[in-house]
Amino acid sequence: MRIRSARRSDLRLLQDIERAAGEPFRTLGMDSVADDDPPPLDLLESYRRAGRCWVATDPLSATGDRPLGYVIADPVDGALHIEQISVDPVAARRGIGRTLIDRLAALAPGQDLTALTLTTFSDVPWNAPYYARIGFRVLHERELTDGLRTIRGEEAQHGLDRWPRVCMRRDLLPAQATAPAQAPAPAPESASVAVSGAP
């Protein structure tokens, strides 16, 4: 698996991945999540230009350097906040989502960021339960920073609070910038987390 910075030529493929990653939500009756538009190209391009959009590829596969998953992230209140992470369902259960997150965990300490955060659906098996297995914990209301409260407010305005959502955090140690992460058992990674209308 190779993690690299996104290229401009990748961005439409990232939208395709996002659409495909939304489809499993239909099995849970969450059609509006499945039908949600992917991040617009100008937004993805702004993340790419800022150096905060990464893709996972498998150079040894038939798809070569074509992205199989991607992540975009923002610094929020001293943490690197995962705005969106999605994996193409055809590449699920290969550790792609975990590998992308581990890359963020390696990069964050070098930017004086001490944690990873995200928002996600609490009851969707491939959302909060999956993130808990790879080191995230649910934040209590009193632990939310101003930035996370703002993000949750934006999600509520977008209608994502029709289903229970939580903020989660994975604390990082400076040593994680160089130490390899342990690999938990693979889990479904066909869906996504985040804000601005994405699941």
CSV table of N, CA and C in Angstrom, one decimal, residues 29-181:
chain,number,residue,atom,x,y,z
A,29,GLY,N,-31.0,2.0,6.1
A,29,GLY,CA,-32.1,2.9,6.0
A,29,GLY,C,-31.6,4.4,6.0
A,30,MET,N,-30.4,4.6,5.7
A,30,MET,CA,-29.8,6.0,5.8
A,30,MET,C,-29.6,6.5,4.4
A,31,ASP,N,-30.7,6.5,3.6
A,31,ASP,CA,-30.6,6.9,2.2
A,31,ASP,C,-30.1,8.3,2.0
A,32,SER,N,-30.5,9.2,2.8
A,32,SER,CA,-30.1,10.6,2.6
A,32,SER,C,-28.6,10.7,2.8
A,33,VAL,N,-28.0,9.9,3.6
A,33,VAL,CA,-26.5,9.8,3.7
A,33,VAL,C,-25.9,9.3,2.4
A,34,ALA,N,-26.5,8.2,2.0
A,34,ALA,CA,-26.0,7.6,0.7
A,34,ALA,C,-26.1,8.5,-0.5
A,35,ASP,N,-27.1,9.4,-0.5
A,35,ASP,CA,-27.4,10.3,-1.6
A,35,ASP,C,-26.6,11.6,-1.5
A,36,ASP,N,-26.0,11.8,-0.4
A,36,ASP,CA,-25.3,13.1,-0.1
A,36,ASP,C,-24.2,13.3,-1.2
A,37,ASP,N,-24.1,14.5,-1.7
A,37,ASP,CA,-23.1,14.9,-2.7
A,37,ASP,C,-21.7,14.7,-2.1
A,38,PRO,N,-20.7,14.3,-2.9
A,38,PRO,CA,-19.3,14.3,-2.4
A,38,PRO,C,-18.8,15.7,-2.3
A,39,PRO,N,-17.6,15.8,-1.6
A,39,PRO,CA,-17.1,17.2,-1.5
A,39,PRO,C,-16.8,17.7,-2.9
A,40,PRO,N,-17.2,19.0,-3.1
A,40,PRO,CA,-17.0,19.6,-4.4
A,40,PRO,C,-15.5,19.7,-4.8
A,41,LEU,N,-15.3,19.8,-6.1
A,41,LEU,CA,-13.9,19.8,-6.6
A,41,LEU,C,-13.1,20.9,-6.1
A,42,ASP,N,-13.7,22.1,-5.9
A,42,ASP,CA,-12.9,23.2,-5.5
A,42,ASP,C,-12.5,23.1,-4.0
A,43,LEU,N,-13.4,22.4,-3.2
A,43,LEU,CA,-13.0,22.1,-1.8
A,43,LEU,C,-11.8,21.1,-1.8
A,44,LEU,N,-12.0,20.0,-2.6
A,44,LEU,CA,-10.9,19.0,-2.6
A,44,LEU,C,-9.6,19.7,-3.1
A,45,GLU,N,-9.7,20.6,-4.1
A,45,GLU,CA,-8.5,21.2,-4.6
A,45,GLU,C,-7.9,22.1,-3.5
A,46,SER,N,-8.7,22.8,-2.7
A,46,SER,CA,-8.1,23.6,-1.6
A,46,SER,C,-7.4,22.8,-0.6
A,47,TYR,N,-7.9,21.6,-0.3
A,47,TYR,CA,-7.2,20.7,0.6
A,47,TYR,C,-5.9,20.2,-0.1
A,48,ARG,N,-5.9,19.9,-1.3
A,48,ARG,CA,-4.8,19.4,-2.0
A,48,ARG,C,-3.7,20.5,-2.0
A,49,ARG,N,-4.0,21.7,-2.4
A,49,ARG,CA,-3.1,22.8,-2.4
A,49,ARG,C,-2.5,23.0,-1.0
A,50,ALA,N,-3.3,22.9,0.0
A,50,ALA,CA,-2.8,23.1,1.4
A,50,ALA,C,-1.9,21.9,1.9
A,51,GLY,N,-1.8,20.8,1.1
A,51,GLY,CA,-1.1,19.6,1.5
A,51,GLY,C,-1.8,18.8,2.6
A,52,ARG,N,-3.1,18.9,2.6
A,52,ARG,CA,-3.9,18.1,3.6
A,52,ARG,C,-4.9,17.1,3.0
A,53,CYS,N,-4.5,16.6,1.8
A,53,CYS,CA,-5.3,15.6,1.2
A,53,CYS,C,-4.4,14.4,0.7
A,54,TRP,N,-4.6,13.2,1.2
A,54,TRP,CA,-3.8,12.1,0.9
A,54,TRP,C,-4.6,11.0,0.4
A,55,VAL,N,-4.0,10.2,-0.5
A,55,VAL,CA,-4.7,9.0,-1.1
A,55,VAL,C,-3.9,7.8,-0.8
A,56,ALA,N,-4.6,6.6,-0.8
A,56,ALA,CA,-4.0,5.3,-0.7
A,56,ALA,C,-4.1,4.6,-2.1
A,57,THR,N,-3.0,4.1,-2.5
A,57,THR,CA,-3.0,3.4,-3.8
A,57,THR,C,-2.3,2.0,-3.6
A,58,ASP,N,-2.5,1.1,-4.5
A,58,ASP,CA,-1.8,-0.2,-4.5
A,58,ASP,C,-1.0,-0.3,-5.8
A,59,PRO,N,0.2,0.1,-5.8
A,59,PRO,CA,1.0,0.0,-7.1
A,59,PRO,C,1.1,-1.4,-7.7
A,60,LEU,N,0.9,-2.4,-6.9
A,60,LEU,CA,1.0,-3.8,-7.4
A,60,LEU,C,-0.3,-4.3,-7.9
A,61,SER,N,-1.4,-3.6,-7.8
A,61,SER,CA,-2.7,-4.1,-8.2
A,61,SER,C,-2.9,-3.7,-9.7
A,62,ALA,N,-4.0,-4.2,-10.2
A,62,ALA,CA,-4.4,-3.9,-11.5
A,62,ALA,C,-4.7,-2.4,-11.7
A,63,THR,N,-5.1,-1.7,-10.6
A,63,THR,CA,-5.4,-0.3,-10.7
A,63,THR,C,-4.1,0.6,-10.6
A,64,GLY,N,-3.0,0.0,-10.2
A,64,GLY,CA,-1.8,0.7,-10.2
A,64,GLY,C,-1.8,1.9,-9.2
A,65,ASP,N,-1.6,3.1,-9.7
A,65,ASP,CA,-1.5,4.2,-8.8
A,65,ASP,C,-2.9,4.9,-8.7
A,66,ARG,N,-3.9,4.3,-9.1
A,66,ARG,CA,-5.3,4.9,-8.9
A,66,ARG,C,-5.7,4.8,-7.4
A,67,PRO,N,-6.2,6.0,-6.9
A,67,PRO,CA,-6.6,6.0,-5.5
A,67,PRO,C,-7.7,5.0,-5.2
A,68,LEU,N,-7.5,4.3,-4.1
A,68,LEU,CA,-8.5,3.4,-3.5
A,68,LEU,C,-9.2,4.0,-2.3
A,69,GLY,N,-8.6,5.0,-1.7
A,69,GLY,CA,-9.2,5.7,-0.6
A,69,GLY,C,-8.5,7.0,-0.4
A,70,TYR,N,-9.1,7.9,0.4
A,70,TYR,CA,-8.5,9.2,0.6
A,70,TYR,C,-8.9,9.7,2.0
A,71,VAL,N,-8.2,10.7,2.4
A,71,VAL,CA,-8.5,11.4,3.7
A,71,VAL,C,-8.1,12.9,3.5
A,72,ILE,N,-8.9,13.7,4.1
A,72,ILE,CA,-8.6,15.1,4.2
A,72,ILE,C,-8.8,15.5,5.6
A,73,ALA,N,-7.9,16.5,6.1
A,73,ALA,CA,-7.9,16.8,7.5
A,73,ALA,C,-7.5,18.3,7.7
A,74,ASP,N,-8.0,18.8,8.9
A,74,ASP,CA,-7.7,20.2,9.3
A,74,ASP,C,-7.2,20.2,10.7
A,75,PRO,N,-6.2,21.2,10.9
A,75,PRO,CA,-5.9,21.4,12.3
A,75,PRO,C,-7.0,22.1,13.1
A,76,VAL,N,-7.5,21.5,14.2
A,76,VAL,CA,-8.6,22.0,15.0
A,76,VAL,C,-8.2,21.9,16.4
A,77,ASP,N,-8.0,23.1,17.1
A,77,ASP,CA,-7.8,23.1,18.5
A,77,ASP,C,-6.6,22.2,19.0
A,78,GLY,N,-5.5,22.2,18.3
A,78,GLY,CA,-4.4,21.4,18.7
A,78,GLY,C,-4.4,20.0,18.3
A,79,ALA,N,-5.4,19.6,17.5
A,79,ALA,CA,-5.5,18.2,17.0
A,79,ALA,C,-5.6,18.3,15.5
A,80,LEU,N,-5.3,17.1,14.8
A,80,LEU,CA,-5.6,17.0,13.4
A,80,LEU,C,-6.9,16.4,13.2
A,81,HIS,N,-7.9,17.1,12.7
A,81,HIS,CA,-9.3,16.7,12.6
A,81,HIS,C,-9.5,16.0,11.3
A,82,ILE,N,-10.0,14.8,11.3
A,82,ILE,CA,-10.3,14.1,10.0
A,82,ILE,C,-11.6,14.6,9.5
A,83,GLU,N,-11.6,15.4,8.5
A,83,GLU,CA,-12.8,16.0,7.9
A,83,GLU,C,-13.5,14.9,7.1
A,84,GLN,N,-12.8,14.1,6.4
A,84,GLN,CA,-13.4,13.0,5.6
A,84,GLN,C,-12.4,11.9,5.4
A,85,ILE,N,-12.9,10.7,5.5
A,85,ILE,CA,-12.0,9.6,5.1
A,85,ILE,C,-13.0,8.6,4.4
A,86,SER,N,-12.6,8.1,3.3
A,86,SER,CA,-13.5,7.2,2.5
A,86,SER,C,-12.6,6.2,1.8
A,87,VAL,N,-13.1,5.0,1.7
A,87,VAL,CA,-12.5,3.9,1.0
A,87,VAL,C,-13.5,3.3,0.0
A,88,ASP,N,-13.0,3.0,-1.2
A,88,ASP,CA,-13.8,2.4,-2.2
A,88,ASP,C,-14.3,1.0,-1.7
A,89,PRO,N,-15.6,0.7,-1.7
A,89,PRO,CA,-16.0,-0.6,-1.2
A,89,PRO,C,-15.3,-1.8,-1.9
A,90,VAL,N,-14.9,-1.7,-3.1
A,90,VAL,CA,-14.2,-2.8,-3.8
A,90,VAL,C,-12.9,-3.1,-3.2
A,91,ALA,N,-12.3,-2.1,-2.4
A,91,ALA,CA,-11.0,-2.4,-1.7
A,91,ALA,C,-11.2,-2.5,-0.2
A,92,ALA,N,-12.4,-2.7,0.3
A,92,ALA,CA,-12.6,-2.8,1.7
A,92,ALA,C,-11.9,-4.0,2.3
A,93,ARG,N,-11.7,-3.9,3.6
A,93,ARG,CA,-11.1,-5.0,4.4
A,93,ARG,C,-9.6,-5.3,4.0
A,94,ARG,N,-9.0,-4.2,3.6
A,94,ARG,CA,-7.6,-4.4,3.2
A,94,ARG,C,-6.7,-3.4,4.1
A,95,GLY,N,-7.3,-2.8,5.1
A,95,GLY,CA,-6.5,-2.0,6.0
A,95,GLY,C,-6.2,-0.6,5.4
A,96,ILE,N,-7.0,-0.2,4.4
A,96,ILE,CA,-6.7,1.1,3.7
A,96,ILE,C,-7.0,2.3,4.7
A,97,GLY,N,-8.2,2.2,5.2
A,97,GLY,CA,-8.6,3.3,6.1
A,97,GLY,C,-7.6,3.4,7.3
A,98,ARG,N,-7.3,2.3,7.9
A,98,ARG,CA,-6.3,2.3,9.0
A,98,ARG,C,-5.0,2.8,8.6
A,99,THR,N,-4.5,2.5,7.4
A,99,THR,CA,-3.2,3.0,6.9
A,99,THR,C,-3.2,4.5,6.7
A,100,LEU,N,-4.3,5.0,6.2
A,100,LEU,CA,-4.5,6.5,6.0
A,100,LEU,C,-4.4,7.2,7.4
A,101,ILE,N,-5.1,6.6,8.4
A,101,ILE,CA,-5.2,7.2,9.7
A,101,ILE,C,-3.8,7.1,10.3
A,102,ASP,N,-3.1,6.0,10.2
A,102,ASP,CA,-1.8,5.9,10.7
A,102,ASP,C,-0.8,6.9,10.1
A,103,ARG,N,-1.0,7.2,8.8
A,103,ARG,CA,-0.2,8.3,8.2
A,103,ARG,C,-0.4,9.6,8.9
A,104,LEU,N,-1.7,9.9,9.2
A,104,LEU,CA,-2.0,11.2,9.9
A,104,LEU,C,-1.4,11.2,11.3
A,105,ALA,N,-1.4,10.0,11.9
A,105,ALA,CA,-0.9,9.9,13.3
A,105,ALA,C,0.6,10.2,13.3
A,106,ALA,N,1.3,9.8,12.2
A,106,ALA,CA,2.7,10.0,12.0
A,106,ALA,C,3.1,11.4,11.7
A,107,LEU,N,2.2,12.1,11.0
A,107,LEU,CA,2.4,13.5,10.6
A,107,LEU,C,2.1,14.5,11.6
A,108,ALA,N,1.1,14.2,12.4
A,108,ALA,CA,0.5,15.3,13.3
A,108,ALA,C,1.6,15.8,14.4
A,109,PRO,N,2.3,14.9,15.0
A,109,PRO,CA,3.3,15.4,16.0
A,109,PRO,C,4.3,16.4,15.5
A,110,GLY,N,4.7,16.2,14.2
A,110,GLY,CA,5.6,17.1,13.6
A,110,GLY,C,5.0,18.5,13.3
A,111,GLN,N,3.7,18.6,13.5
A,111,GLN,CA,3.0,19.9,13.3
A,111,GLN,C,2.5,20.4,14.7
A,112,ASP,N,3.1,19.8,15.8
A,112,ASP,CA,2.7,20.2,17.1
A,112,ASP,C,1.2,19.9,17.4
A,113,LEU,N,0.7,18.9,16.8
A,113,LEU,CA,-0.7,18.5,17.0
A,113,LEU,C,-0.6,17.2,17.8
A,114,THR,N,-1.4,17.1,18.9
A,114,THR,CA,-1.2,16.0,19.9
A,114,THR,C,-2.3,14.9,19.8
A,115,ALA,N,-3.2,15.0,18.8
A,115,ALA,CA,-4.2,14.0,18.7
A,115,ALA,C,-4.8,14.1,17.3
A,116,LEU,N,-5.6,13.0,17.1
A,116,LEU,CA,-6.5,13.0,15.9
A,116,LEU,C,-7.9,13.1,16.4
A,117,THR,N,-8.8,13.8,15.8
A,117,THR,CA,-10.2,13.8,16.1
A,117,THR,C,-11.0,13.6,14.9
A,118,LEU,N,-12.3,13.2,15.1
A,118,LEU,CA,-13.2,13.0,14.0
A,118,LEU,C,-14.6,13.0,14.6
A,119,THR,N,-15.6,13.1,13.8
A,119,THR,CA,-17.0,13.0,14.1
A,119,THR,C,-17.6,11.8,13.3
A,120,THR,N,-18.5,11.1,13.8
A,120,THR,CA,-19.0,9.9,13.1
A,120,THR,C,-20.3,9.4,13.7
A,121,PHE,N,-20.9,8.5,13.0
A,121,PHE,CA,-22.1,7.9,13.5
A,121,PHE,C,-21.8,6.9,14.6
A,122,SER,N,-22.5,7.0,15.7
A,122,SER,CA,-22.2,6.1,16.8
A,122,SER,C,-22.6,4.7,16.6
A,123,ASP,N,-23.7,4.5,15.9
A,123,ASP,CA,-24.3,3.1,15.8
A,123,ASP,C,-24.1,2.4,14.5
A,124,VAL,N,-23.3,3.0,13.6
A,124,VAL,CA,-23.0,2.4,12.3
A,124,VAL,C,-21.7,1.5,12.5
A,125,PRO,N,-21.8,0.2,12.2
A,125,PRO,CA,-20.7,-0.7,12.6
A,125,PRO,C,-19.3,-0.3,12.0
A,126,TRP,N,-19.3,0.3,10.8
A,126,TRP,CA,-18.0,0.7,10.2
A,126,TRP,C,-17.7,2.1,10.6
A,127,ASN,N,-18.4,2.7,11.5
A,127,ASN,CA,-18.0,4.1,11.9
A,127,ASN,C,-17.5,4.0,13.4
A,128,ALA,N,-18.2,4.5,14.4
A,128,ALA,CA,-17.6,4.6,15.7
A,128,ALA,C,-17.0,3.3,16.3
A,129,PRO,N,-17.7,2.1,16.1
A,129,PRO,CA,-17.1,0.9,16.6
A,129,PRO,C,-15.8,0.6,16.0
A,130,TYR,N,-15.7,0.9,14.7
A,130,TYR,CA,-14.4,0.6,14.0
A,130,TYR,C,-13.3,1.5,14.5
A,131,TYR,N,-13.6,2.8,14.7
A,131,TYR,CA,-12.6,3.8,15.2
A,131,TYR,C,-12.2,3.5,16.6
A,132,ALA,N,-13.1,3.0,17.4
A,132,ALA,CA,-12.8,2.6,18.8
A,132,ALA,C,-11.7,1.4,18.7
A,133,ARG,N,-11.8,0.5,17.8
A,133,ARG,CA,-10.9,-0.6,17.7
A,133,ARG,C,-9.5,-0.1,17.3
A,134,ILE,N,-9.4,1.0,16.6
A,134,ILE,CA,-8.0,1.5,16.2
A,134,ILE,C,-7.6,2.7,17.1
A,135,GLY,N,-8.1,2.8,18.3
A,135,GLY,CA,-7.5,3.7,19.3
A,135,GLY,C,-8.2,5.0,19.6
A,136,PHE,N,-9.4,5.2,19.0
A,136,PHE,CA,-10.1,6.4,19.3
A,136,PHE,C,-11.1,6.1,20.4
A,137,ARG,N,-11.4,7.2,21.2
A,137,ARG,CA,-12.4,7.1,22.2
A,137,ARG,C,-13.4,8.2,22.1
A,138,VAL,N,-14.6,7.9,22.5
A,138,VAL,CA,-15.7,8.9,22.4
A,138,VAL,C,-15.5,10.0,23.4
A,139,LEU,N,-15.6,11.3,23.0
A,139,LEU,CA,-15.5,12.4,23.9
A,139,LEU,C,-16.8,12.7,24.5
A,140,HIS,N,-16.8,13.0,25.8
A,140,HIS,CA,-18.0,13.5,26.5
A,140,HIS,C,-18.2,14.9,26.2
A,141,GLU,N,-19.4,15.4,26.3
A,141,GLU,CA,-19.8,16.7,26.0
A,141,GLU,C,-18.8,17.7,26.6
A,142,ARG,N,-18.5,17.6,27.8
A,142,ARG,CA,-17.6,18.5,28.5
A,142,ARG,C,-16.2,18.5,28.0
A,143,GLU,N,-15.8,17.5,27.2
A,143,GLU,CA,-14.5,17.5,26.6
A,143,GLU,C,-14.4,18.1,25.2
A,144,LEU,N,-15.5,18.5,24.7
A,144,LEU,CA,-15.5,19.1,23.3
A,144,LEU,C,-14.8,20.5,23.3
A,145,THR,N,-14.0,20.7,22.4
A,145,THR,CA,-13.4,22.0,22.2
A,145,THR,C,-14.3,22.9,21.5
A,146,ASP,N,-14.0,24.2,21.4
A,146,ASP,CA,-14.9,25.1,20.7
A,146,ASP,C,-14.9,24.7,19.2
A,147,GLY,N,-13.8,24.3,18.6
A,147,GLY,CA,-13.8,23.9,17.2
A,147,GLY,C,-14.7,22.7,17.0
A,148,LEU,N,-14.6,21.7,17.9
A,148,LEU,CA,-15.5,20.5,17.7
A,148,LEU,C,-16.9,20.9,17.8
A,149,ARG,N,-17.3,21.8,18.8
A,149,ARG,CA,-18.7,22.2,18.9
A,149,ARG,C,-19.2,22.9,17.6
A,150,THR,N,-18.3,23.7,17.0
A,150,THR,CA,-18.7,24.3,15.8
A,150,THR,C,-18.9,23.3,14.7
A,151,ILE,N,-18.0,22.3,14.6
A,151,ILE,CA,-18.2,21.2,13.6
A,151,ILE,C,-19.5,20.5,13.8
A,152,ARG,N,-19.8,20.1,15.1
A,152,ARG,CA,-21.1,19.4,15.4
A,152,ARG,C,-22.3,20.3,15.0
A,153,GLY,N,-22.2,21.6,15.2
A,153,GLY,CA,-23.3,22.5,14.9
A,153,GLY,C,-23.5,22.5,13.4
A,154,GLU,N,-22.4,22.5,12.6
A,154,GLU,CA,-22.6,22.4,11.1
A,154,GLU,C,-23.2,21.1,10.7
A,155,GLU,N,-22.8,20.0,11.3
A,155,GLU,CA,-23.4,18.8,11.0
A,155,GLU,C,-24.9,18.7,11.3
A,156,ALA,N,-25.3,19.3,12.4
A,156,ALA,CA,-26.7,19.3,12.8
A,156,ALA,C,-27.5,20.1,11.8
A,157,GLN,N,-26.9,21.3,11.3
A,157,GLN,CA,-27.6,22.1,10.3
A,157,GLN,C,-27.7,21.3,9.0
A,158,HIS,N,-26.8,20.4,8.7
A,158,HIS,CA,-26.9,19.6,7.5
A,158,HIS,C,-27.8,18.4,7.6
A,159,GLY,N,-28.3,18.2,8.8
A,159,GLY,CA,-29.3,17.1,9.0
A,159,GLY,C,-28.7,15.8,9.4
A,160,LEU,N,-27.4,15.8,9.7
A,160,LEU,CA,-26.7,14.5,10.1
A,160,LEU,C,-27.2,14.0,11.5
A,161,ASP,N,-27.7,14.9,12.3
A,161,ASP,CA,-28.2,14.5,13.6
A,161,ASP,C,-29.5,13.7,13.6
A,162,ARG,N,-30.0,13.3,12.5
A,162,ARG,CA,-31.1,12.4,12.4
A,162,ARG,C,-30.7,11.0,13.0
A,163,TRP,N,-29.4,10.8,13.0
A,163,TRP,CA,-28.9,9.5,13.6
A,163,TRP,C,-27.8,9.9,14.7
A,164,PRO,N,-27.7,9.2,15.7
A,164,PRO,CA,-26.7,9.5,16.8
A,164,PRO,C,-25.3,9.7,16.3
A,165,ARG,N,-24.7,10.8,16.6
A,165,ARG,CA,-23.3,11.0,16.2
A,165,ARG,C,-22.4,11.3,17.5
A,166,VAL,N,-21.1,11.1,17.3
A,166,VAL,CA,-20.2,11.4,18.4
A,166,VAL,C,-18.9,12.0,17.9
A,167,CYS,N,-18.2,12.7,18.8
A,167,CYS,CA,-16.9,13.1,18.5
A,167,CYS,C,-15.9,12.1,19.1
A,168,MET,N,-14.9,11.8,18.5
A,168,MET,CA,-13.9,10.8,19.0
A,168,MET,C,-12.5,11.4,18.9
A,169,ARG,N,-11.6,10.9,19.7
A,169,ARG,CA,-10.2,11.4,19.8
A,169,ARG,C,-9.3,10.3,20.0
A,170,ARG,N,-8.1,10.4,19.3
A,170,ARG,CA,-7.0,9.4,19.5
A,170,ARG,C,-5.8,10.3,19.9
A,171,ASP,N,-5.4,10.2,21.1
A,171,ASP,CA,-4.2,10.9,21.6
A,171,ASP,C,-3.0,10.3,21.0
A,172,LEU,N,-2.0,11.2,20.7
A,172,LEU,CA,-0.8,10.8,20.1
A,172,LEU,C,0.4,11.1,21.0
A,173,LEU,N,1.4,10.3,21.0
A,173,LEU,CA,2.7,10.6,21.6
A,173,LEU,C,3.7,11.0,20.6
A,174,PRO,N,4.7,11.8,21.0
A,174,PRO,CA,5.7,12.2,20.0
A,174,PRO,C,6.4,11.0,19.3
A,175,ALA,N,6.5,9.9,20.1
A,175,ALA,CA,7.2,8.7,19.5
A,175,ALA,C,6.4,8.1,18.3
A,176,GLN,N,5.1,8.4,18.3
A,176,GLN,CA,4.3,7.8,17.2
A,176,GLN,C,4.7,8.4,15.8
A,177,ALA,N,5.5,9.5,15.8
A,177,ALA,CA,5.9,10.0,14.6
A,177,ALA,C,6.9,9.1,13.9
A,178,THR,N,7.5,8.2,14.6
A,178,THR,CA,8.5,7.3,14.0
A,178,THR,C,8.2,5.8,14.3
A,179,ALA,N,7.4,5.6,15.3
A,179,ALA,CA,7.2,4.2,15.7
A,179,ALA,C,6.1,3.6,14.8
A,180,PRO,N,6.2,2.4,14.3
A,180,PRO,CA,5.2,1.8,13.5
A,180,PRO,C,4.0,1.5,14.3
A,181,ALA,N,2.8,1.7,13.7
A,181,ALA,CA,1.6,1.4,14.5
A,181,ALA,C,1.3,-0.1,14.4
